[in-house]
Coordinates of C-alpha atoms in Angstrom, one line a residue:
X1 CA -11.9 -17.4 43.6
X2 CA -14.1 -14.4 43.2
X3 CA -13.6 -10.7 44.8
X4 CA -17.0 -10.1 45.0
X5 CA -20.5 -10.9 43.0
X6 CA -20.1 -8.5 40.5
X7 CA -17.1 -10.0 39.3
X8 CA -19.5 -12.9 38.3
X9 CA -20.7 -12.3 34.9
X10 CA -17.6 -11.2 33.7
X11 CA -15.4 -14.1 34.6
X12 CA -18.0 -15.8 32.9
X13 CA -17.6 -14.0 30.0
X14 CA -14.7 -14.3 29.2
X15 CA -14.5 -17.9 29.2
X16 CA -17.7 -19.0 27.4
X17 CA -18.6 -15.5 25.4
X18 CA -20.5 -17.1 22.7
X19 CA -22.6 -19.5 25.0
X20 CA -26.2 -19.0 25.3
X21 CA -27.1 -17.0 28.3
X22 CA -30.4 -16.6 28.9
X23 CA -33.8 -17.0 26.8
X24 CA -36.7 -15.4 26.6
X25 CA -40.4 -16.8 24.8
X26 CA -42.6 -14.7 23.3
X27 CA -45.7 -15.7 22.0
X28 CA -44.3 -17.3 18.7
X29 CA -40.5 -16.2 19.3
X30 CA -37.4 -16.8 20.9
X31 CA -34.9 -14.2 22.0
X32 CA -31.4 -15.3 22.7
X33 CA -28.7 -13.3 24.5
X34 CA -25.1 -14.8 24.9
X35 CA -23.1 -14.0 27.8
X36 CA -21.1 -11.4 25.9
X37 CA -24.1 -9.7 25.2
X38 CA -24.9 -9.9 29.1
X39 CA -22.0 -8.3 30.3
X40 CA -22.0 -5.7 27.8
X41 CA -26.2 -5.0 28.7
X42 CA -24.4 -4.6 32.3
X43 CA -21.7 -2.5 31.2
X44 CA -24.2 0.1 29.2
X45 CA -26.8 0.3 31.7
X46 CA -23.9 0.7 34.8
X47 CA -22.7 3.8 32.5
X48 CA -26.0 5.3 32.2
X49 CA -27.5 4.9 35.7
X50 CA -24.1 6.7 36.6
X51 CA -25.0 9.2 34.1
X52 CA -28.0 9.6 35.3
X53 CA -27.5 10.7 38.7
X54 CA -27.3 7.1 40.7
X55 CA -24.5 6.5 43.2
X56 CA -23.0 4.3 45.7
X57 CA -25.5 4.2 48.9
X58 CA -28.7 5.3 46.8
X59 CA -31.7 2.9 47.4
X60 CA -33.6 2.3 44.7
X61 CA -37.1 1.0 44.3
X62 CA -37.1 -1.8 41.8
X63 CA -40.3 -3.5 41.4
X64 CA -39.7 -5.5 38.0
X65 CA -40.8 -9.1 37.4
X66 CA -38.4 -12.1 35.8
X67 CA -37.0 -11.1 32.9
X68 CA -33.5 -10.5 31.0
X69 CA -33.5 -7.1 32.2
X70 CA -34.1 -7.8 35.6
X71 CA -30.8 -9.5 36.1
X72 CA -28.8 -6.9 34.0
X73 CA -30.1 -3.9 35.9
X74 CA -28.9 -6.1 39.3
X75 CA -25.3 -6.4 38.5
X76 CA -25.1 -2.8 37.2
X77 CA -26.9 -1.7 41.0
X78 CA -24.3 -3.4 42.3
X79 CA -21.6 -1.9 39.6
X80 CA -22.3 1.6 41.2
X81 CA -22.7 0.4 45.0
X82 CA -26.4 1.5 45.1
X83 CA -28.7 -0.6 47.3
X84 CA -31.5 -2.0 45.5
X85 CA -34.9 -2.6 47.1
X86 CA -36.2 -5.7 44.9
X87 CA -40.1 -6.3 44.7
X88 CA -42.4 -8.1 41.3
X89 CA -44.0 -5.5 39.5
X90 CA -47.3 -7.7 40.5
X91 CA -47.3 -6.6 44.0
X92 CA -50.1 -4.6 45.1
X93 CA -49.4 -0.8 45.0
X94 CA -50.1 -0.2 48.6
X95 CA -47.2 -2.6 49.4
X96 CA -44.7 -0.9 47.0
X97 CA -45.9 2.6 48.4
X98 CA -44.9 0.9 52.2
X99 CA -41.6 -0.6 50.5
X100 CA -40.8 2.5 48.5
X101 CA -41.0 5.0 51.2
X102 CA -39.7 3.1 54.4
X103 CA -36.5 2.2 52.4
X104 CA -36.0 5.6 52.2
X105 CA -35.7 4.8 47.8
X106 CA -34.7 7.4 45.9
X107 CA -35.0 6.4 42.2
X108 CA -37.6 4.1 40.9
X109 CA -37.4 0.8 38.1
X110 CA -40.8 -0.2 37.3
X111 CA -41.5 -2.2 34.0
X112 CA -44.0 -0.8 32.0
X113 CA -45.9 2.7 32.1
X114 CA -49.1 1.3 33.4
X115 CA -47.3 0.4 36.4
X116 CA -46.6 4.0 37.0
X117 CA -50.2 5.0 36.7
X118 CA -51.5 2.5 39.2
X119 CA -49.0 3.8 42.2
X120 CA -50.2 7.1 41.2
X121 CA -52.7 6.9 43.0
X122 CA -50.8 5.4 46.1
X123 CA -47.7 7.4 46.3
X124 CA -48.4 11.0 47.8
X125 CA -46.6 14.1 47.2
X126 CA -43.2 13.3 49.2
X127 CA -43.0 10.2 47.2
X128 CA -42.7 12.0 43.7
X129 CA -41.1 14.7 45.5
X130 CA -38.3 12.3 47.0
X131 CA -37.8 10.2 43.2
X132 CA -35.1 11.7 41.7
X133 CA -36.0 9.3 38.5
X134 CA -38.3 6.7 37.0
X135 CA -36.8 4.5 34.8
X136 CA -39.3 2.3 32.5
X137 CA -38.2 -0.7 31.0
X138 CA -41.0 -0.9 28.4
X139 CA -41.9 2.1 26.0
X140 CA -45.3 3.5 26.1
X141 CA -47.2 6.4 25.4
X142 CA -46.9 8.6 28.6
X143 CA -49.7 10.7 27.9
X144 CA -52.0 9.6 30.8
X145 CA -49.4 9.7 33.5
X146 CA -49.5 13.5 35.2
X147 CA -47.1 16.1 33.6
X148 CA -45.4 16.8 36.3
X149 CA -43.7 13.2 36.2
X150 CA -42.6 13.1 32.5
X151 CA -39.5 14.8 33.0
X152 CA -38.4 12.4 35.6
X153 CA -38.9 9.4 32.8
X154 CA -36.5 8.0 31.3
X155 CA -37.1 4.8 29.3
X156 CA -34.5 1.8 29.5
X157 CA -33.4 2.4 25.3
X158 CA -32.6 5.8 25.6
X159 CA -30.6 4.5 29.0
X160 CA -28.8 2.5 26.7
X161 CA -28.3 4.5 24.1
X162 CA -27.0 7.3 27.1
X163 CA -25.0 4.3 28.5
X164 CA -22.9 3.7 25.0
X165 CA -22.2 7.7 25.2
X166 CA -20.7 7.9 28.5
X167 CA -18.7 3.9 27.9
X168 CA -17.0 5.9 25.5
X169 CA -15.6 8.0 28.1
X170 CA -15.3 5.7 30.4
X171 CA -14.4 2.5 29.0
X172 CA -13.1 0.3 32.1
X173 CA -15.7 1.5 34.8
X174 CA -16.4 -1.8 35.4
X175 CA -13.2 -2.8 35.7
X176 CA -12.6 0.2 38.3
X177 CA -15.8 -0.6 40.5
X178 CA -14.8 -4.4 41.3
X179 CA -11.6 -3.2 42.7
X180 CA -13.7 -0.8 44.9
X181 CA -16.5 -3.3 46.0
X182 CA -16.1 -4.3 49.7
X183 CA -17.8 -7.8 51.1
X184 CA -19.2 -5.8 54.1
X185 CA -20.9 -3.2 51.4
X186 CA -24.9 -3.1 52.1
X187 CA -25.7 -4.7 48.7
X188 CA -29.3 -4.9 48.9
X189 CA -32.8 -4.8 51.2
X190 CA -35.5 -7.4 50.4
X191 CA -38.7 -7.2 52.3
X192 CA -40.5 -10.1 54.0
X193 CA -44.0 -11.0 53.4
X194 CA -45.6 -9.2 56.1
X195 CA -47.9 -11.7 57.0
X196 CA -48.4 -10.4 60.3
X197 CA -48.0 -6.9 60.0
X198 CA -45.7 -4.4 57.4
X199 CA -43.0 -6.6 56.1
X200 CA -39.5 -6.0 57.1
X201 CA -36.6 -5.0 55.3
X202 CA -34.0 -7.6 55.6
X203 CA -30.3 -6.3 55.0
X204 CA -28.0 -8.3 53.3
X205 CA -24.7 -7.4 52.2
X206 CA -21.8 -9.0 49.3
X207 CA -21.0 -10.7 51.4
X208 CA -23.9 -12.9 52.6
X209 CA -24.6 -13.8 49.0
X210 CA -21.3 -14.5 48.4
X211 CA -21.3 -17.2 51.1
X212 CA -24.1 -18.4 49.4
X213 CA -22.5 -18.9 46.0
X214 CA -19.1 -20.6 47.3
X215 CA -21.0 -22.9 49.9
X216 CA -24.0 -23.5 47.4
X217 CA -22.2 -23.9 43.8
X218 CA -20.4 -27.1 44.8
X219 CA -23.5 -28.8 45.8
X220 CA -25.1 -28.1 43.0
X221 CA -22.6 -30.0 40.8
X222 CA -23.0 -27.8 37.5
X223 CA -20.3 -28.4 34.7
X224 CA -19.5 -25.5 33.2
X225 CA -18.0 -27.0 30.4
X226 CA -21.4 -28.5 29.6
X227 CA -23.1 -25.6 29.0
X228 CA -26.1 -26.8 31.3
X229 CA -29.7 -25.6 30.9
X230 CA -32.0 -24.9 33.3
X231 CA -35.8 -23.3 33.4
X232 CA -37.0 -20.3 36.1
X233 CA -39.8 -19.8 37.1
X234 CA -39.2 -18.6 40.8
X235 CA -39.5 -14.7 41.3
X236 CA -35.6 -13.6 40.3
X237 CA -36.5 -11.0 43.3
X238 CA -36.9 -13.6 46.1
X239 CA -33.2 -14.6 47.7
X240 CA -33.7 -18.3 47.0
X241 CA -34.0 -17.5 43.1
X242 CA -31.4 -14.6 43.0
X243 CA -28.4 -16.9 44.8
X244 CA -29.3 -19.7 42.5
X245 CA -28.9 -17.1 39.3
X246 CA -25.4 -15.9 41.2
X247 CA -24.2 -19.6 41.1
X248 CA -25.7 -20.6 37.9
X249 CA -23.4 -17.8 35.9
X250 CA -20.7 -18.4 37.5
X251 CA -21.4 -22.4 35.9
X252 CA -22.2 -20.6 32.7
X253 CA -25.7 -22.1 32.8
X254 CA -28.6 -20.9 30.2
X255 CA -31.6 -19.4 31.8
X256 CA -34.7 -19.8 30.0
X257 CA -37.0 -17.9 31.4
X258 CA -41.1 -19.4 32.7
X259 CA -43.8 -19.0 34.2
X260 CA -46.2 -20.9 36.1
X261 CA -48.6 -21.6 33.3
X262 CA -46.3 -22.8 31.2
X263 CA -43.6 -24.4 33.3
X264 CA -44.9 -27.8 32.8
X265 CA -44.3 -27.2 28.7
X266 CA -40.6 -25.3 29.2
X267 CA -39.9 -28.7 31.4
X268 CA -41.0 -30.8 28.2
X269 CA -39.3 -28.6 25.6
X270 CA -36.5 -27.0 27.3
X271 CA -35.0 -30.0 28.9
X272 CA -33.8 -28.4 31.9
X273 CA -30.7 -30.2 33.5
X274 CA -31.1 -29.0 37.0
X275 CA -33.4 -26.5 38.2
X276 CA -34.7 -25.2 41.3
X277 CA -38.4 -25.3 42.9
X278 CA -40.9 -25.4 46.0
X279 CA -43.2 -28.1 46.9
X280 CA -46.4 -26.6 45.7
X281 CA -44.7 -27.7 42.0
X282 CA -44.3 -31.3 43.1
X283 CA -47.5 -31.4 44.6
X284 CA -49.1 -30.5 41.4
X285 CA -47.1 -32.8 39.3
X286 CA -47.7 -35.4 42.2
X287 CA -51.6 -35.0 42.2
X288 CA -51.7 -35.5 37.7
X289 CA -49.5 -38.4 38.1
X290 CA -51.9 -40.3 40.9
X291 CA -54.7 -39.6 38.8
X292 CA -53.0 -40.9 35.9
X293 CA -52.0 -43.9 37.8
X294 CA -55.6 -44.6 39.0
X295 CA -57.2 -44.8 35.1
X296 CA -54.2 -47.6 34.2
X297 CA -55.1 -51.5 34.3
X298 CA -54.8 -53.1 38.1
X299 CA -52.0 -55.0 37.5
X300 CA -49.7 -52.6 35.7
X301 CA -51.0 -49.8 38.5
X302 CA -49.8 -52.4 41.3
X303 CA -46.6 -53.1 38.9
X304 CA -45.6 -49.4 39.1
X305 CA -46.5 -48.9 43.1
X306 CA -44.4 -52.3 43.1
X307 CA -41.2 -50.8 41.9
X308 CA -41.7 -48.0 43.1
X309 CA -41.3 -49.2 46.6
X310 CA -38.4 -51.4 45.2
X311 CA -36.2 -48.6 44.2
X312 CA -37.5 -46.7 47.6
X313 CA -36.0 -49.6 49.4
X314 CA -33.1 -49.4 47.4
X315 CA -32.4 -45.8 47.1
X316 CA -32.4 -45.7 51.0
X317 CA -30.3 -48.5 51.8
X318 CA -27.8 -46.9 49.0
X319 CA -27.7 -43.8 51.2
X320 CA -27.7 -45.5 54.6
X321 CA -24.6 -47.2 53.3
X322 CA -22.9 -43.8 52.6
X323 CA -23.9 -42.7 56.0
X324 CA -27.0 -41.0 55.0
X325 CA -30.1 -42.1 57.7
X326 CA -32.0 -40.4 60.2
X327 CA -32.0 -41.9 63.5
X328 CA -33.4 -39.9 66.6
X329 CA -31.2 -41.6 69.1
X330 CA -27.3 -42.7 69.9
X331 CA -27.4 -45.8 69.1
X332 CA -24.5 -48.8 70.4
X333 CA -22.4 -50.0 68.1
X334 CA -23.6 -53.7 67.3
X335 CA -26.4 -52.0 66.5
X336 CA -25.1 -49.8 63.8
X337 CA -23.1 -53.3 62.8
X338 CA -26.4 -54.6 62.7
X339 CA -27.9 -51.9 60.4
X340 CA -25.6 -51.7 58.2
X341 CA -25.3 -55.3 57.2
X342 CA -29.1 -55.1 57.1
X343 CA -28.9 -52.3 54.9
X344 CA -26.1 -53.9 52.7
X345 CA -28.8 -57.0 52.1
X346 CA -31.6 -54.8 51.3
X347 CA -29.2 -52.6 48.7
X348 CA -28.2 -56.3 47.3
X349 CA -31.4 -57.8 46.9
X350 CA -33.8 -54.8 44.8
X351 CA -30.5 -54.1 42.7
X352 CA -32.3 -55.8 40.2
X353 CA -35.0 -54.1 41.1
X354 CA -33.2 -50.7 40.7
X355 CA -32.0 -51.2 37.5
X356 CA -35.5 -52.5 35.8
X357 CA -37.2 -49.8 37.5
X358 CA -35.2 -47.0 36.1
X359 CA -36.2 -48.3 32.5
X360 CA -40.0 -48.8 33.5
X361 CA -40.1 -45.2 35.4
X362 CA -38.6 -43.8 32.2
X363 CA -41.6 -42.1 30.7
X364 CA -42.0 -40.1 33.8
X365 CA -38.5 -38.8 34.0
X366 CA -39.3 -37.4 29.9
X367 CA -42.5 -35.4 31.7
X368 CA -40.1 -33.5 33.3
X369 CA -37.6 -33.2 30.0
X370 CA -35.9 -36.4 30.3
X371 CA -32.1 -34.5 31.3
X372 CA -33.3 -33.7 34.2
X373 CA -30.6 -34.4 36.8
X374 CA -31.8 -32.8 40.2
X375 CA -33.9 -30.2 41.1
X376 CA -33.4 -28.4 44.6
X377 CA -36.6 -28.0 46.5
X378 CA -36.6 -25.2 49.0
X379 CA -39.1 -22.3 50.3
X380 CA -40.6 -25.0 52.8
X381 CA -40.0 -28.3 53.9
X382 CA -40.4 -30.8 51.5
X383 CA -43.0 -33.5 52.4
X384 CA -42.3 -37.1 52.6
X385 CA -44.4 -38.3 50.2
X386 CA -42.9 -35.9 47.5
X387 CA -39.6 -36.8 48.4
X388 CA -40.2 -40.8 48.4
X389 CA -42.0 -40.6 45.1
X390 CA -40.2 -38.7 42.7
X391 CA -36.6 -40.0 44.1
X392 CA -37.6 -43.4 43.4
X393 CA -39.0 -42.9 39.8
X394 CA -35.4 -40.9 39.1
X395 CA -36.3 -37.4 39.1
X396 CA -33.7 -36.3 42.1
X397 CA -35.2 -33.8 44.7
X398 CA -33.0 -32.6 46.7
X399 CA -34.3 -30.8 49.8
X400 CA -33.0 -27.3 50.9
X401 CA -33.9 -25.1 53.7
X402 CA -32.8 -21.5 54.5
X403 CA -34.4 -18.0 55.1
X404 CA -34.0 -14.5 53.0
X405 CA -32.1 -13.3 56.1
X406 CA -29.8 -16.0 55.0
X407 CA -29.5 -15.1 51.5
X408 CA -30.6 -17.7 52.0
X409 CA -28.6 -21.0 52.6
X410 CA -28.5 -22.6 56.1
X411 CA -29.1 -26.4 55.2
X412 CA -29.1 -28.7 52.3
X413 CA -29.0 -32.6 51.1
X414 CA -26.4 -33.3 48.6
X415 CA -26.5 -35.4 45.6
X416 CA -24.5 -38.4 47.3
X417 CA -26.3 -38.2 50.6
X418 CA -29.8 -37.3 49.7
X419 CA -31.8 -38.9 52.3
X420 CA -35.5 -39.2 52.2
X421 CA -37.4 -37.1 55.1
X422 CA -33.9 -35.0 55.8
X423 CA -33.5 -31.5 55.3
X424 CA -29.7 -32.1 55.5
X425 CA -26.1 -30.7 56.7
X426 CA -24.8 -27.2 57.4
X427 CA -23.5 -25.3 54.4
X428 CA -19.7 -25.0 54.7
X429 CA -18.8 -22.2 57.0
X430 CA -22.0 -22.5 58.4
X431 CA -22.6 -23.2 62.4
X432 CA -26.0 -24.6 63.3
X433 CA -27.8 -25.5 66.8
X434 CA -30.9 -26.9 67.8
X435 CA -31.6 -25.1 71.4
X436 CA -34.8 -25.7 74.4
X437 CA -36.9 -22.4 75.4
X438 CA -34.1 -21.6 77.9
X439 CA -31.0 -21.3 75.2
X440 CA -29.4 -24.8 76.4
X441 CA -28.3 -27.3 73.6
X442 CA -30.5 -30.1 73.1
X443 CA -30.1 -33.9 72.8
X444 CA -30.2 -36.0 69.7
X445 CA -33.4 -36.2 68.4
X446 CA -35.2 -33.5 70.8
X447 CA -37.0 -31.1 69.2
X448 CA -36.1 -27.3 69.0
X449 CA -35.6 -24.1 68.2
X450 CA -33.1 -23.8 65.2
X451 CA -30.4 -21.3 65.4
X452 CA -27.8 -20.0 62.9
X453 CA -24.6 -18.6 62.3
X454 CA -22.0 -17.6 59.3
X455 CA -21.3 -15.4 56.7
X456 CA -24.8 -15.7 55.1
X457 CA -26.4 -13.9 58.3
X458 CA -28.5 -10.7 57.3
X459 CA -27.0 -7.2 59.1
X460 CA -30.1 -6.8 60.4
X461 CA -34.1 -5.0 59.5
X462 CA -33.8 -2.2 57.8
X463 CA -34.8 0.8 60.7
X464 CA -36.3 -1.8 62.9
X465 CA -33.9 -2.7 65.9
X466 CA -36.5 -4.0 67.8
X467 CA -37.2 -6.9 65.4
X468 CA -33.4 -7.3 64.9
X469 CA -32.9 -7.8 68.3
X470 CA -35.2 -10.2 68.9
X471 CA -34.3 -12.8 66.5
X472 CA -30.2 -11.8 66.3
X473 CA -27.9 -11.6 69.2
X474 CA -25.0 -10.2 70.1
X475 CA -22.5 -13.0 68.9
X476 CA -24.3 -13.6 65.5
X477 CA -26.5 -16.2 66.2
X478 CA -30.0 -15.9 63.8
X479 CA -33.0 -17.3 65.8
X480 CA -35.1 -19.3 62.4
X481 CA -38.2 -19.5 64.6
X482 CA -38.2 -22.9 63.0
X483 CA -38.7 -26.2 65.2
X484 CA -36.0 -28.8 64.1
X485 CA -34.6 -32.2 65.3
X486 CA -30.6 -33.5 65.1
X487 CA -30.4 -36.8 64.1
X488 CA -27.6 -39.1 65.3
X489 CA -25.1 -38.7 62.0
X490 CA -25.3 -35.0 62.3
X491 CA -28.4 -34.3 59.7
X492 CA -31.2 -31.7 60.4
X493 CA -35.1 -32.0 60.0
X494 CA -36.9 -29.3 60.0
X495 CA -40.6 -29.9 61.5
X496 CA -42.6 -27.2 61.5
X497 CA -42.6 -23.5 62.7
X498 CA -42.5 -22.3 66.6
X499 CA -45.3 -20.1 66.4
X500 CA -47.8 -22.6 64.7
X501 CA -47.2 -25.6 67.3
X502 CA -50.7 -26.3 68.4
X503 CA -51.0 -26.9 72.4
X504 CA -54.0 -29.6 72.9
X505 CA -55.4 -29.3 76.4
X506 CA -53.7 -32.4 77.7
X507 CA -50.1 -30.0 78.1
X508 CA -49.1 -31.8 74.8
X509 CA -47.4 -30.2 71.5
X510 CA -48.9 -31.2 68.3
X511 CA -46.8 -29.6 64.8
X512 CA -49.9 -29.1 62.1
X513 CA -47.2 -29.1 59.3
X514 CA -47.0 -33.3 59.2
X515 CA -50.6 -33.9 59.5
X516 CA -51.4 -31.1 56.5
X517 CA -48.7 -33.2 54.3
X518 CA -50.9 -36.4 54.7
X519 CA -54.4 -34.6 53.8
X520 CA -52.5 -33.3 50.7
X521 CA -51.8 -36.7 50.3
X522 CA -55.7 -36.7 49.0
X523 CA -56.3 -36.6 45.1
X524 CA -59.6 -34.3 46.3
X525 CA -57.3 -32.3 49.0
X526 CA -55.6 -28.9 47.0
X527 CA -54.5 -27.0 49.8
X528 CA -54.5 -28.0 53.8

C-alpha cells in the first residue's frame, strides 16, 4: 500500500530498475530511459528546484507538452509540496496569461525559449515582476527575449547539473519528503476549458488522485511482472492522462510517447498492450475501416458484417450471463429465469461463431498492434456503434466516465462485465446517485441528474466560491451536470449533458448527444 503518490516511482524502482520506462521518437531515433534513470531525473531536478528558491505551497505555472520531462518535473513538484498549475505549451498565450496570474503562480516551466517570447507580449509588468524564475526545458539562444528576463532563466541542464551539487548534500531528500506528504496536501490546480467563460481552477489534492490510482489500477489489470507497454498520446496535463501515468508506474508499464499524427503508426510498431483513448480515435479508425469494408467483394463484406453480428450476439449474451445487461425496469423473477436461459441459448449457439470470428477479425486486431488487450475510452460517452464494433472484432473498449474535478474516476466497465451501451459501476469507495430537479432519488431507469461522492472529489475552484457552491454541497456531494439513467443490476449510462437537453415545443425533452452518434454513423459525416 502506498503513503502517497510520490512514493510511486520509487517503489517502482526498486523492483524493476532496469525495465524500460518510457520512450521517446525522434525523427530517426529512439531515446530510452529506465525506471532507475526516472527516479534519479526526479531526485536531481527535486534538489535543484529546492535550490533554486521553490517550496512547499508555491504555485507554479507549468505549461509543457508530453514529454519525459513533463512527468519528471511532476513528481519532483510534488517532492517539494509546491502546487503546480499544469497547462500544454500549445495553449494560446492569452489563456496562460489568465491561468498564470489568477493562480497566483509564482515560478514559470515553459518548454522552449520561443514560448517565452510569445507570452511576452501577453504577460504585463506584475507578471514578470511576480515570477521569481523561468525554467526552460530546451536550450536556446536568449538573445531576443528582453534583458531584464535573462537573469531569471534558468535552463533545465544547468538545473540538473545544480540538482547533482546540492544531492550531494542532501542525499535522502526524497526519502525525507514522503514521510512529510499529507493526503489532504493541495497537490495541484488544473483549469477547465472555459468554454463559457474564463476556465476554472479545479483543486485537487494527494489524495483525490490517490483514490484514483487504488480504485482504477485493479480495473486496469496490468501485470507488473510483464513489463506491459502502452502508447500516449492524451495531453499528460489533462487528469484523465495524468491518473492513468500514476497507475501505469506503479504496474511498471513503458510509456512510449505519440502524437496524433502518428498514433496510428506507434499502434502498428509499438504494440501497445493496453492504452487509454476518447472516441474521436475510434471514430477515425471506425470511419477507414467502413470505407475499407465498402471496396471488398459483396459476399466477403456481408461475411464480415455476418460475424460481426455473431460475436455481438455472443459477446452480449457472455456478459448478460455474468450479470452484465442494461434493463430500464425491475423486472419479476420468471422473467429474469426467462432471460437468462434465453441468453444461455444465444451464448451456446454463435460459440462457433465466436471462435471463427476471432480468427477471421484477426487482421483488424494487428491494425491496432495485434497485443492489444483493452483500451479505456473516456473524455465522453462512448457511442454505441463504436462500442458494438470494435468489441466484437476483439479490440476490447472499455467505457469510462469521470470529470477533472474527480481526478477523475467516477464510473467504469470492467474487463469481465464490459457491457455494450453501459458506462458502468461506481469505483470502489465511490457513492453515486441519479437525482430529479428537486434533489429526490429517482427510479430505475428515470433519467437524471448524476451526483457524486468519495475521495476523488475536487476541494473546490480555485478563488471562485460561487462556482464551488453551486455544483458541491455541504456533505460532499459533486453535482456532474451530466443526465444519467440506473439500470436494474446497478449499472450507470450516461446520456447526455443537463444544459444541452433540447425542449421541443410540445413540453418534451429531446438529448442531442444520441442523435449526433447516428449522423457520425455517416462515412460523409466528420463531426455532428
Amino acid at each position: 500500500m502506498i503513503r502517497n503518490i510520490l512514493e510511486i516511482p520509487f517503489i517502482t524502482s526498486g523492483q524493476y530498475p532496469d525495465r524500460i520506462s518510457h520512450k521517446t521518437k525522434n525523427a530517426d531515433t529512439a531515446e530510452f530511459k529506465t525506471y532507475r534513470e526516472f527516479t534519479q531525473l526526479i531526485r536531481e531536478l527535486s534538489a535543484g528546484f529546492k535550490a533554486s528558491g521553490i517550496c512547499k505551497d508555491n504555485h507554479v505555472g507549468f505549461f509543457v507538452n508530453n514529454r519525459y520531462e513533463w512527468i519528471a518535473t511532476d513528481f519532483a513538484l510534488m517532492t517539494l509540496g509546491a502546487v503546480s498549475v499544469p497547462r500544454g505549451s500549445d495553449t494560446m498565450p492569452k489563456e496562460l496569461k489568465f491561468i498564470y496570474e489568477h493562480s497566483d503562480s509564482v515560478f514559470l516551466i515553459i518548454e522552449k525559449v520561443k514560448q517565452l517570447e510569445e507570452l511576452e507580449g501577453h504577460f504585463t509588468d506584475e507578471n514578470w515582476k511576480s515570477c521569481l524564475k523561468i525554467f526552460i526545458m530546451d536550450r536556446d539562444p536568449i538573445g531576443s527575449v528582453n534583458k531584464k528576463y535573462h537573469d531569471k532563466i534558468v535552463f533545465y541542464n544547468d538545473l540538473v547539473t545544480l540538482g547533482k551539487l546540492e544531492l550531494k548534500k542532501e542525499p535522502d531528500l526524497i526519502e525525507k519528503k514522503i514521510n512529510e506528504i499529507e493526503l489532504d496536501d493541495l497537490f495541484t490546480i488544473v483549469y477547465t476549458s472555459g468554454t463559457t467563460g474564463n476556465p476554472k481552477g479545479v483543486m485537487l489534492t494527494q489524495r483525490n488522485f490517490y483514490q484514483n490510482v487504488v480504485a482504477n489500477t485493479p480495473r486496469l489489470q496490468i501485470d507488473p511482472d510483464k513489463g506491459e507497454v502502452t502508447v500516449v498520446m492524451l495531453p499528460s496535463w489533462h487528469v484523465y492522462e495524468r491518473a492513468f501515468e500514476y497507475c501505469g508506474i506503479i504496474s511498471g508499464l513503458t510509456f512510449v510517447y505519440s502524437s496524433a499524427k502518428r498514433f496510428a503508426a506507434d499502434l502498428l510498431e509499438e504494440k501497445p498492450n493496453i492504452i487509454i483513448s476518447v472516441p474521436r480515435v475510434w471514430e477515425s479508425i471506425y470511419q477507414k475501416l467502413i470505407k475499407a469494408l465498402s471496396v471488398m467483394p459483396f459476399f466477403k463484406r456481408h461475411l464480415v458484417f455476418s460475424f460481426i453480428k455473431i460475436n455481438q450476439i455472443f459477446l452480449s449474451s457472455s456478459f448478460y450471463l455474468k450479470g452484465g445487461y442494461i434493463s430500464l425496469k425491475k423486472r419479476s423473477f420468471l422473467r429474469k429465469v426467462f432471460a437468462y436461459f434465453y441468453n444461455l441459448l444465444r451464448f451456446l449457439i454463435t460459440f462457433p461463431g465466436h471462435i471463427l470470428a476471432g480468427r477471421l477479425f484477426k487482421p483488424f486486431r494487428e491494425k491496432v498492434g495485434g497485443a492489444l488487450r483493452g483500451a479505456t475510452c473516456g473524455a465522453g460517452s462512448l457511442p454505441k456503434y463504436l462500442d458494438e464494433l470494435f468489441n466484437s472484432i476483439g479490440i476490447t473498449l472499455i467505457n469510462a466516465y469521470g470529470m477533472t474535478e474527480c481526478a477523475p474516476g467516477i464510473l467504469s466497465r470492467t474487463f469481465g462485465l464490459n457491457t455494450f451501451g453501459s458506462t458502468g459501476y461506481p469505483f470502489d469507495n465511490t457513492e453515486v446517485q441519479v437525482r430529479r430537479k428537486d434533489g429526490t432519488i429517482t427510479e430505475i431507469g428515470e433519467k437524471g441528474i448524476l451526483f457524486a461522492k468519495g475521495p476523488q472529489v475536487m476541494k473546490g475552484y480555485y478563488k471562485n466560491p460561487a462556482a464551488t457552491e453551486a455544483v458541491l454541497d455541504e456533505n460532499g456531494w459533486l453535482n456532474t451536470g451530466d443526465l444519467s439513467i440506473k439500470t436494474e443490476n446497478g449499472e450507470f449510462l450516461i446520456v447526455g449533458r443537463d444544459k444541452d437537453t433540447i425542449v421541443l415545443m410540445g413540453g418534451e425533452n429531446v438529448e442531442p448527444e444520441p442523435i449526433e452518434d447516428k449522423i457520425k454513423e455517416s462515412i460523409y459525416i466528420d463531426h455532428a
